Amino acid sequence: MGTSNKVRVRFPPSPTGFCHVGTARMAIINFLFAKKNNGAVIFRSEDTDKERSTAEFETDIIDSLHWLGLEWDEFYRQSERTDIYRQSLASLIASDKAYVSEEESKKEPGTKARVVRLRNPGTKVTFSDLIRGDITFDTAELGDFVVARSETDPLYHFAVVVDDAQLNITHVIRGDDHISNTPRQILIQEALGFERPLYAHYPLLLGTDKSKLSKRTGDTAIRDYRENGYLADAFLNYIAILGWTPKSQRELISLEEMIDEFDIGDLHKSGAVFDIEKLRWFNRQYLLKIPHQEFAVSALGIMEEAFSKRGLKWNSDIAAKLVDMLWERISVWSDLRQLIDEGELDYFFSDPTYDKGLIPGKKGNAESAAVHLGALQKLIADVPESEFSKTDTIKQTVWAYAEKEGTGAVLWPFRYSLTGKERSPDPFFVASVIGKQSVARRVSTAISALTV
Ligand code: GLU
């Protein structure tokens, strides 16, 4: 058993599915605790369920945690440790702490099976949980429970106890869905003469409807969040502060700072709500911290791909002018893709089509809209091409006229003729991006549409 006092925690996912939010949170909490205490993280792939465990899921969990910037010091697979469990089982039987019992098979009624049962002293077991305080279970009702399906086939709880002891785990930090497993595991530990690790059971996350977090409320694979363009730092930050208030009360906090401030006693006793809107807010804060150049390169890459997919001719000069506007509008990279996929930005790259009835705006009429557009056309014709990229110049050019005639009556038709959208950025910005010729052409097309 453990001879040194070094903190050692385990991260023991079952690779029976992709790495999801709960899995990542288990890793983050254990990681923070270990790092805070100069300890080690032991990754243990609990792959004993041969039917449901796959190498693909294991790889996905590893990749997802690496993406989040987490690492571990040692790695084990339960499927490769069967001999160790068998030896412990044999010693338990030899010391008469467990016995082989020939019983009617549950799987195949009518046939006999040899299971191994623990001689349960049936005492009250109390353990002090680092988050929840003392917890007592009366273990009498567990009876002589089964610890192995046969002398060579130990069950999950047995393997966990042997692993935790052999790997010198000092702290078992896990979700409170495992509380009821703890007395059983303690009884096995005691029978094997192992030291008891310290336990900490944290409450599981809840969905926004306060029910157990599910796929519907956001407990989807980390890979999906990653593919949608969430930033690893933002994701890590949000998951870490769910159910934990750092000493400084800061919400936006780096991994280094989290390690510094981590105290397991500060984990909340009630379940925290995982809220995708809040996650989006975190992501936006991190997106705003990216250096401009870096943001632009990523944004342009996404734009080129998404606009080309829509069959629009790519124009990198136009796209470059959209970067700052988009930075204001998106929280996650997938928002940008969505804006483009939904055609919200097409008008920057190709002339829009019009719903004639919408050109004048709600309060205007076709006749006056045509008059206003005609007036704007003349004003704009006087702006030199070289000045046209300046939003302010365009604004100044048309502003006096718009104020005189009514800003809504003038600017709605102007904006709509440039974009074909009821909602869009202001017309001065759009005009400065698409350029003088496109503006002239679009305004004239809108006038024709109004006057036929
Ligand atoms: N393999 C278990 C799970 O993924 C973890 C068990 C434990 O922490 O003891 O839920």
Short mmCIF file of C-alpha atoms and ligand atoms in Angstrom, two decimals:
data_model
loop_
_atom_site.label_atom_id
_atom_site.label_comp_id
_atom_site.label_asym_id
_atom_site.label_seq_id
_atom_site.Cartn_x
_atom_site.Cartn_y
_atom_site.Cartn_z
CA MET A 1 0.00 0.00 0.00
CA GLY A 2 0.93 3.64 -0.17
CA THR A 3 4.17 4.46 1.51
CA SER A 4 4.53 8.05 0.44
CA ASN A 5 2.05 10.78 1.28
CA LYS A 6 1.96 12.12 -2.22
CA VAL A 7 -1.54 12.93 -3.39
CA ARG A 8 -2.69 10.59 -6.13
CA VAL A 9 -6.11 10.86 -7.71
CA ARG A 10 -7.74 8.77 -10.33
CA PHE A 11 -9.65 9.65 -13.43
CA PRO A 12 -11.49 6.43 -14.29
CA PRO A 13 -13.85 6.86 -17.24
CA SER A 14 -15.64 3.91 -18.75
CA PRO A 15 -15.00 4.08 -22.50
CA THR A 16 -18.57 3.17 -23.34
CA GLY A 17 -19.39 6.47 -25.03
CA PHE A 18 -17.82 9.68 -26.28
CA CYS A 19 -16.34 12.03 -23.71
CA HIS A 20 -19.27 14.09 -22.49
CA VAL A 21 -19.60 17.10 -20.21
CA GLY A 22 -19.80 15.01 -17.02
CA THR A 23 -16.68 13.05 -17.98
CA ALA A 24 -14.75 16.24 -18.65
CA ARG A 25 -15.89 17.71 -15.35
CA MET A 26 -14.73 14.61 -13.44
CA ALA A 27 -11.34 15.03 -15.11
CA ILE A 28 -11.12 18.76 -14.41
CA ILE A 29 -11.98 18.48 -10.72
CA ASN A 30 -9.48 15.66 -10.20
CA PHE A 31 -6.85 17.49 -12.22
CA LEU A 32 -7.26 20.73 -10.26
CA PHE A 33 -7.10 18.90 -6.95
CA ALA A 34 -3.97 16.97 -7.95
CA LYS A 35 -2.16 20.00 -9.32
CA LYS A 36 -3.05 22.12 -6.32
CA ASN A 37 -1.52 19.46 -4.08
CA ASN A 38 1.49 18.66 -6.27
CA GLY A 39 -0.05 15.29 -6.79
CA ALA A 40 -0.42 12.85 -9.65
CA VAL A 41 -3.37 12.06 -11.88
CA ILE A 42 -3.89 8.42 -12.76
CA PHE A 43 -5.96 7.81 -15.88
CA ARG A 44 -7.65 4.46 -15.62
CA SER A 45 -9.70 3.24 -18.52
CA GLU A 46 -12.44 1.14 -16.92
CA ASP A 47 -13.00 -1.00 -19.95
CA THR A 48 -14.20 -4.19 -18.33
CA ASP A 49 -17.60 -4.07 -19.99
CA LYS A 50 -16.36 -5.80 -23.12
CA GLU A 51 -19.55 -5.32 -25.07
CA ARG A 52 -19.86 -1.59 -24.59
CA SER A 53 -16.22 -0.46 -24.31
CA THR A 54 -14.41 0.47 -27.50
CA ALA A 55 -10.97 1.77 -28.40
CA GLU A 56 -12.68 4.55 -30.35
CA PHE A 57 -14.41 5.87 -27.24
CA GLU A 58 -11.20 5.61 -25.24
CA THR A 59 -9.34 7.61 -27.89
CA ASP A 60 -12.12 10.15 -27.95
CA ILE A 61 -11.89 10.66 -24.19
CA ILE A 62 -8.11 11.04 -24.38
CA ASP A 63 -8.32 13.47 -27.30
CA SER A 64 -11.06 15.52 -25.68
CA LEU A 65 -9.11 15.92 -22.44
CA HIS A 66 -5.94 16.80 -24.31
CA TRP A 67 -7.93 19.38 -26.22
CA LEU A 68 -8.96 20.90 -22.90
CA GLY A 69 -5.31 21.07 -21.91
CA LEU A 70 -5.46 18.34 -19.27
CA GLU A 71 -2.77 15.72 -18.78
CA TRP A 72 -2.12 12.79 -16.54
CA ASP A 73 0.92 11.08 -15.11
CA GLU A 74 0.07 7.40 -15.50
CA PHE A 75 -2.29 5.44 -17.68
CA TYR A 76 -3.82 1.99 -17.09
CA ARG A 77 -6.47 -0.18 -18.63
CA GLN A 78 -8.51 -2.46 -16.43
CA SER A 79 -8.71 -5.07 -19.17
CA GLU A 80 -4.91 -5.45 -18.92
CA ARG A 81 -4.94 -5.93 -15.16
CA THR A 82 -7.10 -9.02 -14.83
CA ASP A 83 -4.27 -11.08 -13.33
CA ILE A 84 -3.83 -8.59 -10.51
CA TYR A 85 -7.53 -8.79 -9.64
CA ARG A 86 -7.47 -12.58 -9.78
CA GLN A 87 -4.55 -12.76 -7.38
CA SER A 88 -6.33 -10.51 -4.90
CA LEU A 89 -9.46 -12.57 -5.24
CA ALA A 90 -7.52 -15.78 -4.58
CA SER A 91 -5.93 -14.28 -1.47
CA LEU A 92 -9.32 -13.14 -0.22
CA ILE A 93 -10.72 -16.64 -0.62
CA ALA A 94 -7.61 -18.17 0.96
CA SER A 95 -8.02 -15.97 4.02
CA ASP A 96 -11.69 -16.97 4.18
CA LYS A 97 -12.83 -13.36 3.88
CA ALA A 98 -14.72 -14.49 0.82
CA TYR A 99 -16.07 -17.86 -0.22
CA VAL A 100 -17.12 -19.68 -3.31
CA SER A 101 -20.80 -20.39 -3.42
CA GLU A 102 -22.47 -22.76 -5.80
CA GLU A 103 -25.80 -21.29 -6.79
CA GLU A 104 -28.49 -21.43 -9.36
CA SER A 105 -27.29 -19.35 -12.32
CA LYS A 106 -29.27 -16.16 -12.89
CA LYS A 107 -28.32 -16.14 -16.53
CA GLU A 108 -29.19 -19.75 -17.22
CA PRO A 109 -31.81 -20.93 -14.73
CA GLY A 110 -31.61 -24.62 -14.01
CA THR A 111 -27.80 -24.65 -14.15
CA LYS A 112 -25.38 -24.14 -11.30
CA ALA A 113 -22.80 -21.33 -11.19
CA ARG A 114 -19.90 -20.70 -8.81
CA VAL A 115 -19.91 -17.13 -7.59
CA VAL A 116 -17.63 -15.56 -4.98
CA ARG A 117 -19.30 -13.82 -2.05
CA LEU A 118 -17.71 -11.55 0.52
CA ARG A 119 -18.21 -12.48 4.17
CA ASN A 120 -19.88 -9.25 5.14
CA PRO A 121 -19.51 -8.44 8.85
CA GLY A 122 -22.70 -6.39 8.42
CA THR A 123 -21.49 -3.45 10.46
CA LYS A 124 -22.29 0.21 10.13
CA VAL A 125 -19.75 1.86 7.84
CA THR A 126 -19.04 5.56 8.26
CA PHE A 127 -16.77 7.53 6.00
CA SER A 128 -16.13 11.23 6.11
CA ASP A 129 -16.69 12.81 2.78
CA LEU A 130 -14.62 15.89 2.02
CA ILE A 131 -17.64 17.62 0.54
CA ARG A 132 -20.59 16.15 2.40
CA GLY A 133 -19.18 15.34 5.82
CA ASP A 134 -19.81 12.04 7.62
CA ILE A 135 -21.92 9.51 5.79
CA THR A 136 -23.04 6.29 7.47
CA PHE A 137 -24.44 3.20 5.84
CA ASP A 138 -25.81 0.14 7.52
CA THR A 139 -24.21 -2.60 5.46
CA ALA A 140 -26.18 -5.47 7.01
CA GLU A 141 -28.74 -5.26 4.24
CA LEU A 142 -26.06 -5.85 1.61
CA GLY A 143 -25.62 -9.38 2.96
CA ASP A 144 -22.76 -11.46 1.64
CA PHE A 145 -22.70 -9.70 -1.69
CA VAL A 146 -21.12 -11.13 -4.82
CA VAL A 147 -17.63 -9.82 -5.65
CA ALA A 148 -16.83 -12.13 -8.55
CA ARG A 149 -18.80 -14.04 -11.13
CA SER A 150 -16.35 -16.89 -10.71
CA GLU A 151 -12.94 -17.45 -9.15
CA THR A 152 -11.38 -15.86 -12.21
CA ASP A 153 -13.92 -13.21 -13.06
CA PRO A 154 -14.00 -10.41 -10.44
CA LEU A 155 -16.76 -7.83 -10.63
CA TYR A 156 -16.34 -4.12 -11.18
CA HIS A 157 -16.33 -3.03 -7.51
CA PHE A 158 -13.64 -5.54 -6.73
CA ALA A 159 -11.44 -4.33 -9.57
CA VAL A 160 -11.88 -0.72 -8.53
CA VAL A 161 -10.88 -1.41 -4.95
CA VAL A 162 -7.81 -3.39 -5.98
CA ASP A 163 -6.81 -0.71 -8.48
CA ASP A 164 -7.27 2.15 -6.07
CA ALA A 165 -5.07 0.38 -3.54
CA GLN A 166 -2.43 -0.92 -5.95
CA LEU A 167 -2.13 2.46 -7.62
CA ASN A 168 -1.84 4.17 -4.23
CA ILE A 169 -4.84 6.38 -4.76
CA THR A 170 -5.18 8.78 -1.86
CA HIS A 171 -8.37 10.59 -2.87
CA VAL A 172 -11.41 9.21 -4.64
CA ILE A 173 -13.16 12.24 -6.09
CA ARG A 174 -16.26 11.42 -8.07
CA GLY A 175 -19.89 12.26 -8.72
CA ASP A 176 -22.40 11.60 -5.99
CA ASP A 177 -24.09 8.95 -8.13
CA HIS A 178 -21.29 6.73 -6.77
CA ILE A 179 -22.02 7.34 -3.08
CA SER A 180 -24.02 4.16 -2.76
CA ASN A 181 -21.06 2.18 -4.16
CA THR A 182 -18.77 3.45 -1.44
CA PRO A 183 -19.84 1.19 1.49
CA ARG A 184 -19.53 -1.86 -0.72
CA GLN A 185 -16.07 -0.78 -1.84
CA ILE A 186 -15.01 -0.03 1.74
CA LEU A 187 -16.07 -3.51 2.84
CA ILE A 188 -13.96 -5.07 0.09
CA GLN A 189 -11.02 -2.82 1.06
CA GLU A 190 -11.28 -3.85 4.68
CA ALA A 191 -11.45 -7.53 3.79
CA LEU A 192 -8.30 -7.14 1.70
CA GLY A 193 -6.59 -5.15 4.45
CA PHE A 194 -6.19 -2.06 2.31
CA GLU A 195 -6.00 1.49 3.56
CA ARG A 196 -9.06 3.59 2.99
CA PRO A 197 -8.61 6.50 0.62
CA LEU A 198 -10.34 9.80 1.34
CA TYR A 199 -13.62 10.32 -0.45
CA ALA A 200 -15.20 13.38 -2.00
CA HIS A 201 -18.53 13.09 -3.79
CA TYR A 202 -19.61 16.17 -5.69
CA PRO A 203 -23.16 16.79 -6.93
CA LEU A 204 -23.82 16.07 -10.57
CA LEU A 205 -24.70 18.81 -13.02
CA LEU A 206 -28.30 19.65 -13.75
CA GLY A 207 -29.95 20.82 -16.94
CA THR A 208 -31.59 24.25 -17.14
CA ASP A 209 -34.88 22.52 -16.28
CA LYS A 210 -33.21 21.32 -13.05
CA SER A 211 -33.44 17.69 -14.11
CA LYS A 212 -30.39 15.45 -14.44
CA LEU A 213 -28.20 16.77 -17.24
CA SER A 214 -29.07 14.94 -20.42
CA LYS A 215 -28.33 15.06 -24.08
CA ARG A 216 -31.27 17.38 -24.56
CA THR A 217 -29.93 19.89 -22.02
CA GLY A 218 -26.41 19.93 -23.40
CA ASP A 219 -24.62 16.85 -22.14
CA THR A 220 -23.43 16.03 -25.60
CA ALA A 221 -20.00 14.93 -26.67
CA ILE A 222 -17.10 17.31 -26.12
CA ARG A 223 -16.15 16.60 -29.74
CA ASP A 224 -19.41 18.27 -30.82
CA TYR A 225 -18.61 21.40 -28.85
CA ARG A 226 -15.16 21.34 -30.35
CA GLU A 227 -16.47 20.92 -33.89
CA ASN A 228 -18.87 23.78 -33.36
CA GLY A 229 -15.93 26.01 -32.67
CA TYR A 230 -16.04 26.43 -28.91
CA LEU A 231 -12.64 27.44 -27.59
CA ALA A 232 -10.98 24.94 -25.29
CA ASP A 233 -10.01 27.55 -22.68
CA ALA A 234 -13.53 28.90 -22.51
CA PHE A 235 -15.04 25.46 -22.23
CA LEU A 236 -12.62 24.43 -19.52
CA ASN A 237 -13.22 27.64 -17.59
CA TYR A 238 -16.99 27.29 -17.68
CA ILE A 239 -17.05 23.62 -16.70
CA ALA A 240 -14.60 24.25 -13.88
CA ILE A 241 -16.58 27.03 -12.24
CA LEU A 242 -19.82 25.03 -12.41
CA GLY A 243 -20.42 24.05 -8.83
CA TRP A 244 -17.21 25.68 -7.65
CA THR A 245 -16.61 29.27 -6.60
CA PRO A 246 -12.92 30.17 -6.72
CA LYS A 247 -11.62 32.06 -3.68
CA SER A 248 -11.30 35.26 -5.70
CA GLN A 249 -14.96 34.90 -6.81
CA ARG A 250 -13.73 35.38 -10.36
CA GLU A 251 -15.69 33.65 -13.08
CA LEU A 252 -13.20 34.23 -15.86
CA ILE A 253 -10.10 32.51 -14.65
CA SER A 254 -7.16 30.79 -16.29
CA LEU A 255 -6.10 27.22 -15.63
CA GLU A 256 -3.08 28.40 -13.64
CA GLU A 257 -5.25 30.61 -11.48
CA MET A 258 -7.77 27.83 -10.99
CA ILE A 259 -5.06 25.52 -9.72
CA ASP A 260 -3.88 28.21 -7.39
CA GLU A 261 -7.34 28.86 -5.98
CA PHE A 262 -8.67 25.32 -5.91
CA ASP A 263 -9.97 23.94 -2.64
CA ILE A 264 -12.14 20.86 -2.69
CA GLY A 265 -14.11 22.16 0.28
CA ASP A 266 -15.31 25.02 -1.93
CA LEU A 267 -17.19 22.68 -4.25
CA HIS A 268 -20.89 23.38 -3.82
CA LYS A 269 -23.12 20.93 -2.04
CA SER A 270 -25.99 21.35 -4.43
CA GLY A 271 -26.04 20.61 -8.14
CA ALA A 272 -24.99 23.35 -10.55
CA VAL A 273 -26.93 24.07 -13.70
CA PHE A 274 -25.18 23.61 -17.03
CA ASP A 275 -26.49 26.38 -19.24
CA ILE A 276 -25.47 26.57 -22.88
CA GLU A 277 -26.26 30.27 -22.98
CA LYS A 278 -23.78 30.84 -20.17
CA LEU A 279 -21.24 28.69 -21.98
CA ARG A 280 -21.75 30.84 -25.06
CA TRP A 281 -21.12 33.94 -22.93
CA PHE A 282 -17.86 32.44 -21.68
CA ASN A 283 -16.86 31.57 -25.19
CA ARG A 284 -17.54 35.11 -26.34
CA GLN A 285 -15.30 36.51 -23.60
CA TYR A 286 -12.49 34.27 -24.78
CA LEU A 287 -13.17 35.04 -28.43
CA LEU A 288 -12.78 38.75 -27.64
CA LYS A 289 -9.36 38.05 -26.13
CA ILE A 290 -7.94 36.51 -29.30
CA PRO A 291 -5.44 38.80 -31.04
CA HIS A 292 -7.04 40.56 -34.00
CA GLN A 293 -4.82 38.96 -36.59
CA GLU A 294 -5.53 35.49 -35.28
CA PHE A 295 -9.27 36.11 -35.19
CA ALA A 296 -9.15 37.44 -38.76
CA VAL A 297 -7.29 34.40 -40.10
CA SER A 298 -9.78 31.98 -38.54
CA ALA A 299 -12.80 34.06 -39.56
CA LEU A 300 -11.60 34.36 -43.15
CA GLY A 301 -10.97 30.63 -43.35
CA ILE A 302 -14.50 29.85 -42.19
CA MET A 303 -15.98 32.51 -44.48
CA GLU A 304 -14.17 31.29 -47.56
CA GLU A 305 -15.32 27.74 -47.02
CA ALA A 306 -18.90 28.61 -46.13
CA PHE A 307 -19.46 31.22 -48.85
CA SER A 308 -17.93 28.99 -51.49
CA LYS A 309 -20.26 26.21 -50.41
CA ARG A 310 -23.13 28.55 -51.19
CA GLY A 311 -21.76 29.01 -54.69
CA LEU A 312 -20.84 32.66 -54.09
CA LYS A 313 -17.76 34.12 -55.68
CA TRP A 314 -15.14 34.58 -52.97
CA ASN A 315 -13.79 38.07 -52.55
CA SER A 316 -11.15 38.35 -49.87
CA ASP A 317 -11.14 42.18 -49.88
CA ILE A 318 -14.81 42.26 -49.03
CA ALA A 319 -14.45 39.47 -46.50
CA ALA A 320 -11.60 41.28 -44.74
CA LYS A 321 -13.88 44.29 -44.22
CA LEU A 322 -16.45 42.10 -42.48
CA VAL A 323 -14.14 40.75 -39.80
CA ASP A 324 -14.70 43.44 -37.16
CA MET A 325 -18.44 43.50 -37.66
CA LEU A 326 -18.59 39.73 -37.24
CA TRP A 327 -16.45 39.86 -34.12
CA GLU A 328 -19.22 41.96 -32.58
CA ARG A 329 -21.91 39.53 -33.56
CA ILE A 330 -20.72 36.02 -32.81
CA SER A 331 -20.19 34.08 -29.59
CA VAL A 332 -18.97 30.82 -31.13
CA TRP A 333 -17.43 30.08 -34.52
CA SER A 334 -20.48 28.06 -35.46
CA ASP A 335 -22.51 31.30 -35.24
CA LEU A 336 -20.49 32.60 -38.17
CA ARG A 337 -21.10 29.46 -40.19
CA GLN A 338 -24.76 29.66 -39.35
CA LEU A 339 -25.07 33.29 -40.44
CA ILE A 340 -23.53 32.42 -43.76
CA ASP A 341 -25.41 29.14 -44.24
CA GLU A 342 -28.68 30.91 -43.59
CA GLY A 343 -27.87 33.45 -46.30
CA GLU A 344 -27.69 36.35 -43.83
CA LEU A 345 -24.51 37.72 -45.39
CA ASP A 346 -24.97 36.81 -49.06
CA TYR A 347 -25.59 40.42 -50.07
CA PHE A 348 -21.97 41.29 -49.36
CA PHE A 349 -20.96 38.99 -52.21
CA SER A 350 -23.84 39.11 -54.64
CA ASP A 351 -26.73 41.43 -55.50
CA PRO A 352 -29.84 40.71 -53.47
CA THR A 353 -33.31 40.05 -54.74
CA TYR A 354 -36.09 42.26 -53.49
CA ASP A 355 -39.53 41.88 -52.14
CA LYS A 356 -40.90 44.97 -53.82
CA GLY A 357 -43.39 45.65 -51.05
CA LEU A 358 -40.61 45.86 -48.48
CA ILE A 359 -38.49 48.49 -50.24
CA PRO A 360 -40.33 51.55 -48.88
CA GLY A 361 -40.38 50.29 -45.30
CA LYS A 362 -43.40 50.11 -43.02
CA LYS A 363 -44.33 53.78 -43.05
CA GLY A 364 -43.22 54.75 -46.54
CA ASN A 365 -44.80 54.28 -49.94
CA ALA A 366 -43.38 53.22 -53.29
CA GLU A 367 -43.51 56.64 -54.83
CA SER A 368 -41.61 58.52 -52.14
CA ALA A 369 -39.15 55.63 -51.73
CA ALA A 370 -38.33 55.89 -55.44
CA VAL A 371 -37.84 59.64 -55.05
CA HIS A 372 -35.53 59.20 -52.06
CA LEU A 373 -33.49 56.49 -53.75
CA GLY A 374 -33.15 58.68 -56.81
CA ALA A 375 -31.87 61.53 -54.64
CA LEU A 376 -29.40 59.24 -52.88
CA GLN A 377 -28.19 57.96 -56.22
CA LYS A 378 -27.21 61.48 -57.23
CA LEU A 379 -25.54 62.28 -53.93
CA ILE A 380 -23.54 59.09 -54.01
CA ALA A 381 -22.44 59.60 -57.58
CA ASP A 382 -20.42 62.58 -56.35
CA VAL A 383 -18.39 60.59 -53.81
CA PRO A 384 -14.99 59.75 -55.32
CA GLU A 385 -14.29 56.01 -55.54
CA SER A 386 -11.23 56.46 -53.34
CA GLU A 387 -13.39 57.83 -50.51
CA PHE A 388 -15.98 55.13 -50.72
CA SER A 389 -14.47 52.74 -48.22
CA LYS A 390 -15.06 55.31 -45.48
CA THR A 391 -18.32 54.68 -43.68
CA ASP A 392 -18.35 58.22 -42.28
CA THR A 393 -17.96 59.83 -45.67
CA ILE A 394 -20.96 57.95 -47.01
CA LYS A 395 -22.95 58.84 -43.95
CA GLN A 396 -22.08 62.53 -44.22
CA THR A 397 -22.97 62.50 -47.89
CA VAL A 398 -26.54 61.37 -47.36
CA TRP A 399 -27.21 62.52 -43.81
CA ALA A 400 -28.50 66.06 -44.44
CA TYR A 401 -30.96 64.75 -47.02
CA ALA A 402 -32.08 61.92 -44.73
CA GLU A 403 -32.65 64.29 -41.82
CA LYS A 404 -34.65 66.66 -43.93
CA GLU A 405 -36.87 63.95 -45.42
CA GLY A 406 -37.06 61.68 -42.39
CA THR A 407 -34.30 59.22 -41.59
CA GLY A 408 -36.58 56.17 -41.60
CA ALA A 409 -38.20 57.10 -44.89
CA VAL A 410 -34.81 57.54 -46.56
CA LEU A 411 -32.51 55.07 -44.86
CA TRP A 412 -34.79 52.06 -44.83
CA PRO A 413 -35.14 51.98 -48.64
CA PHE A 414 -31.42 52.67 -48.95
CA ARG A 415 -30.47 49.81 -46.62
CA TYR A 416 -33.03 47.44 -48.05
CA SER A 417 -31.94 48.14 -51.62
CA LEU A 418 -28.36 47.25 -50.65
CA THR A 419 -29.18 44.13 -48.65
CA GLY A 420 -32.65 42.83 -49.52
CA LYS A 421 -32.96 42.14 -45.77
CA GLU A 422 -35.28 43.54 -43.16
CA ARG A 423 -32.44 43.31 -40.68
CA SER A 424 -28.81 44.02 -41.45
CA PRO A 425 -25.99 46.35 -40.45
CA ASP A 426 -26.51 50.02 -41.31
CA PRO A 427 -26.43 51.08 -44.97
CA PHE A 428 -23.27 53.20 -44.63
CA PHE A 429 -21.28 50.20 -43.50
CA VAL A 430 -22.77 47.92 -46.15
CA ALA A 431 -22.14 50.54 -48.85
CA SER A 432 -18.53 51.01 -47.78
CA VAL A 433 -17.94 47.26 -47.99
CA ILE A 434 -19.56 46.50 -51.33
CA GLY A 435 -18.19 49.61 -53.07
CA LYS A 436 -19.49 52.42 -55.22
CA GLN A 437 -20.39 50.45 -58.32
CA SER A 438 -22.39 47.85 -56.47
CA VAL A 439 -24.22 50.54 -54.53
CA ALA A 440 -25.13 52.41 -57.70
CA ARG A 441 -26.30 49.24 -59.40
CA ARG A 442 -28.38 47.99 -56.47
CA VAL A 443 -30.07 51.34 -55.86
CA SER A 444 -30.96 51.61 -59.49
CA THR A 445 -32.35 48.06 -59.55
CA ALA A 446 -34.49 48.88 -56.52
CA ILE A 447 -35.78 52.03 -58.20
CA SER A 448 -36.73 50.03 -61.28
CA ALA A 449 -38.48 47.46 -59.11
CA LEU A 450 -40.52 50.26 -57.52
CA THR A 451 -41.46 51.97 -60.72
CA VAL A 452 -42.56 49.06 -62.93
N1 GLU B 1 -16.01 4.28 -14.35
C1 GLU B 1 -16.89 5.04 -13.53
C2 GLU B 1 -17.65 6.02 -14.38
O1 GLU B 1 -17.25 6.30 -15.49
C3 GLU B 1 -16.17 5.81 -12.47
C4 GLU B 1 -16.17 5.08 -11.19
C5 GLU B 1 -15.50 5.78 -10.04
O2 GLU B 1 -15.20 6.98 -10.10
O3 GLU B 1 -15.28 5.12 -9.06
O4 GLU B 1 -18.67 6.52 -13.94
#
